[in-house]
Amino acid sequence: MKKGMTQQKLGELLGLDPNNASARMNQYERGKHNPDYTTMKRISDILDVPVSYFYCEDEYESSILEATHHLNTEQKLLVLAFIKTLKP
Amino acid sequence: MKKGMTQQKLGELLGLDPNNASARMNQYERGKHNPDYTTMKRISDILDVPVSYFYCEDEYESSILEATHHLNTEQKLLVLAFIKTLKP
DNA sequence: ACAGATACTAAGAAGTCCTTAGTATATCTT
DNA sequence: AAGATATACTAAGGACTTCTTAGTATCTGT
């Protein structure tokens, strides 16, 4: 984490109300509550990954999503074609 | 949809309380409410896709997740390697 | 038309997250 | 070290969402 980054600033970067950004970030970091969809979406935008990334159940799945995220349509179709060549 | 499949039966297959399976499935189908995570997970298990599938924002992304879901680790690594060969 | 099955809904209960206001802990500054 | 300031953290109630209940509406077969 970047030096000097506080829960407060982190929350503000996510567009949370500055009046409660710190409390909310703390609740998220400590697992007390989960961010709502809007917040998840903002996090995914900032990290430049798809929202689905956060629901992945294995690390390879998430890596593949991350790597795929910026490909164009043609390239995604190539990936799909490649997967189909693999033995079931 | 299979003939004779009712909202009631569908909900029971998902492990919902039979006393309200019909009401809940109806609320989901008509967009009145959204299923909680536990229910989403059960749906994903039955459909044999990862939960992340439901959070995909484009159809190629979801297809790739679906196709990847049953690959073994070695194969997933091959997919990752292939993606890295694509021009950025 | 009637009976039974299925679809659908309103409204209150229950649960989750957000907000507020504050305490605890860490980190400066003198 | 003591006090001041910054940061981390939390309890409790409010707001919002879903679940449950109980019932009405619509469809289907006879």
Short mmCIF file of N, CA, C and O (backbone and C1' of nucleotides) in Angstrom, two decimals, chain D residues 4-25:
data_model
loop_
_atom_site.label_atom_id
_atom_site.label_comp_id
_atom_site.label_asym_id
_atom_site.label_seq_id
_atom_site.Cartn_x
_atom_site.Cartn_y
_atom_site.Cartn_z
P DA D 4 -2.62 19.01 25.23
"O5'" DA D 4 -2.25 18.72 23.70
"C5'" DA D 4 -1.14 19.41 23.11
"C4'" DA D 4 -1.06 19.05 21.63
"C3'" DA D 4 -2.40 19.10 20.90
"O3'" DA D 4 -2.18 19.63 19.60
"C1'" DA D 4 -1.49 16.94 20.73
P DT D 5 -3.47 19.98 18.65
"O5'" DT D 5 -3.36 18.89 17.49
"C5'" DT D 5 -2.09 18.64 16.87
"C4'" DT D 5 -2.14 17.32 16.13
"C3'" DT D 5 -3.39 17.11 15.28
"O3'" DT D 5 -2.97 16.95 13.94
"C1'" DT D 5 -2.87 15.18 16.51
P DA D 6 -4.03 16.71 12.76
"O5'" DA D 6 -3.79 15.16 12.44
"C5'" DA D 6 -2.46 14.69 12.25
"C4'" DA D 6 -2.48 13.17 12.13
"C3'" DA D 6 -3.52 12.65 11.13
"O3'" DA D 6 -2.89 11.64 10.35
"C1'" DA D 6 -3.86 11.64 13.24
P DT D 7 -3.59 11.12 9.04
"O5'" DT D 7 -4.07 9.65 9.47
"C5'" DT D 7 -3.13 8.73 9.99
"C4'" DT D 7 -3.84 7.65 10.76
"C3'" DT D 7 -4.95 6.92 9.98
"O3'" DT D 7 -4.47 5.63 9.67
"C1'" DT D 7 -5.52 7.30 12.27
P DA D 8 -5.43 4.49 9.03
"O5'" DA D 8 -6.01 3.76 10.32
"C5'" DA D 8 -5.12 3.17 11.26
"C4'" DA D 8 -5.90 2.48 12.36
"C3'" DA D 8 -6.94 1.47 11.86
"O3'" DA D 8 -6.74 0.26 12.59
"C1'" DA D 8 -7.95 3.03 13.35
P DC D 9 -7.58 -1.08 12.15
"O5'" DC D 9 -8.91 -0.91 13.01
"C5'" DC D 9 -8.79 -0.93 14.43
"C4'" DC D 9 -10.07 -0.44 15.08
"C3'" DC D 9 -11.32 -1.24 14.74
"O3'" DC D 9 -11.53 -2.17 15.80
"C1'" DC D 9 -11.73 1.10 15.04
P DT D 10 -12.71 -3.27 15.71
"O5'" DT D 10 -13.95 -2.54 16.40
"C5'" DT D 10 -13.75 -1.86 17.63
"C4'" DT D 10 -15.04 -1.21 18.07
"C3'" DT D 10 -16.30 -2.01 17.73
"O3'" DT D 10 -17.00 -2.23 18.94
"C1'" DT D 10 -16.55 0.27 17.11
P DA D 11 -18.21 -3.27 19.02
"O5'" DA D 11 -19.38 -2.32 19.54
"C5'" DA D 11 -19.11 -1.37 20.57
"C4'" DA D 11 -20.33 -0.50 20.81
"C3'" DA D 11 -21.67 -1.24 20.72
"O3'" DA D 11 -22.55 -0.62 21.66
"C1'" DA D 11 -21.55 0.37 18.98
P DA D 12 -24.00 -1.26 21.94
"O5'" DA D 12 -24.94 -0.28 21.10
"C5'" DA D 12 -24.76 1.13 21.23
"C4'" DA D 12 -25.72 1.85 20.30
"C3'" DA D 12 -27.03 1.10 20.08
"O3'" DA D 12 -28.07 2.06 19.97
"C1'" DA D 12 -25.99 1.49 18.01
P DG D 13 -29.61 1.62 20.14
"O5'" DG D 13 -30.31 2.48 18.99
"C5'" DG D 13 -29.99 3.86 18.88
"C4'" DG D 13 -30.12 4.30 17.45
"C3'" DG D 13 -31.46 3.94 16.79
"O3'" DG D 13 -31.89 5.07 16.03
"C1'" DG D 13 -29.69 3.15 15.47
P DG D 14 -33.35 5.03 15.32
"O5'" DG D 14 -33.01 5.38 13.80
"C5'" DG D 14 -32.05 6.40 13.51
"C4'" DG D 14 -31.77 6.41 12.01
"C3'" DG D 14 -33.01 6.24 11.14
"O3'" DG D 14 -32.87 7.05 9.97
"C1'" DG D 14 -31.52 4.43 10.78
P DA D 15 -34.03 7.06 8.86
"O5'" DA D 15 -33.39 6.17 7.69
"C5'" DA D 15 -32.08 6.47 7.22
"C4'" DA D 15 -31.74 5.53 6.07
"C3'" DA D 15 -32.89 5.30 5.08
"O3'" DA D 15 -32.33 5.31 3.77
"C1'" DA D 15 -32.17 3.23 5.98
P DC D 16 -33.30 5.20 2.48
"O5'" DC D 16 -33.01 3.71 1.98
"C5'" DC D 16 -31.67 3.24 1.92
"C4'" DC D 16 -31.63 1.74 1.70
"C3'" DC D 16 -32.66 1.22 0.68
"O3'" DC D 16 -31.99 0.39 -0.21
"C1'" DC D 16 -32.75 -0.05 2.66
P DT D 17 -32.72 -0.20 -1.53
"O5'" DT D 17 -32.62 -1.78 -1.29
"C5'" DT D 17 -31.37 -2.39 -0.96
"C4'" DT D 17 -31.61 -3.84 -0.57
"C3'" DT D 17 -32.62 -4.55 -1.47
"O3'" DT D 17 -31.99 -5.66 -2.08
"C1'" DT D 17 -33.15 -4.87 0.83
P DT D 18 -32.85 -6.73 -2.89
"O5'" DT D 18 -33.17 -7.84 -1.77
"C5'" DT D 18 -32.10 -8.47 -1.07
"C4'" DT D 18 -32.66 -9.39 0.00
"C3'" DT D 18 -33.48 -10.56 -0.54
"O3'" DT D 18 -33.10 -11.71 0.21
"C1'" DT D 18 -34.73 -9.38 1.08
P DC D 19 -33.66 -13.16 -0.14
"O5'" DC D 19 -34.71 -13.39 1.04
"C5'" DC D 19 -34.21 -13.42 2.37
"C4'" DC D 19 -35.34 -13.74 3.34
"C3'" DC D 19 -36.15 -14.99 3.00
"O3'" DC D 19 -36.30 -15.72 4.22
"C1'" DC D 19 -37.61 -13.11 3.20
P DT D 20 -37.10 -17.13 4.28
"O5'" DT D 20 -38.54 -16.67 4.77
"C5'" DT D 20 -38.65 -15.96 5.99
"C4'" DT D 20 -40.11 -15.58 6.26
"C3'" DT D 20 -41.11 -16.72 6.04
"O3'" DT D 20 -41.80 -16.90 7.28
"C1'" DT D 20 -41.86 -14.72 4.98
P DT D 21 -42.86 -18.12 7.44
"O5'" DT D 21 -44.25 -17.39 7.22
"C5'" DT D 21 -44.48 -16.14 7.85
"C4'" DT D 21 -45.77 -15.53 7.34
"C3'" DT D 21 -46.90 -16.52 7.08
"O3'" DT D 21 -47.98 -16.15 7.91
"C1'" DT D 21 -46.68 -14.99 5.28
P DA D 22 -49.29 -17.08 8.07
"O5'" DA D 22 -50.31 -16.38 7.05
"C5'" DA D 22 -50.51 -14.97 7.13
"C4'" DA D 22 -51.27 -14.53 5.91
"C3'" DA D 22 -52.39 -15.49 5.51
"O3'" DA D 22 -53.59 -14.77 5.29
"C1'" DA D 22 -51.01 -15.04 3.67
P DG D 23 -55.01 -15.55 5.18
"O5'" DG D 23 -55.64 -14.91 3.86
"C5'" DG D 23 -55.22 -13.59 3.52
"C4'" DG D 23 -54.85 -13.49 2.07
"C3'" DG D 23 -55.87 -14.06 1.09
"O3'" DG D 23 -56.78 -13.05 0.71
"C1'" DG D 23 -53.59 -14.25 0.34
P DT D 24 -57.98 -13.37 -0.30
"O5'" DT D 24 -57.45 -12.86 -1.73
"C5'" DT D 24 -56.97 -11.52 -1.87
"C4'" DT D 24 -56.44 -11.33 -3.29
"C3'" DT D 24 -57.46 -11.63 -4.38
"O3'" DT D 24 -57.30 -10.64 -5.41
"C1'" DT D 24 -55.55 -12.98 -4.69
P DA D 25 -58.23 -10.63 -6.73
"O5'" DA D 25 -57.25 -11.27 -7.83
"C5'" DA D 25 -56.06 -10.57 -8.16
"C4'" DA D 25 -55.35 -11.31 -9.28
"C3'" DA D 25 -56.22 -11.60 -10.51
"O3'" DA D 25 -55.45 -11.31 -11.66
"C1'" DA D 25 -55.27 -13.61 -9.72
#
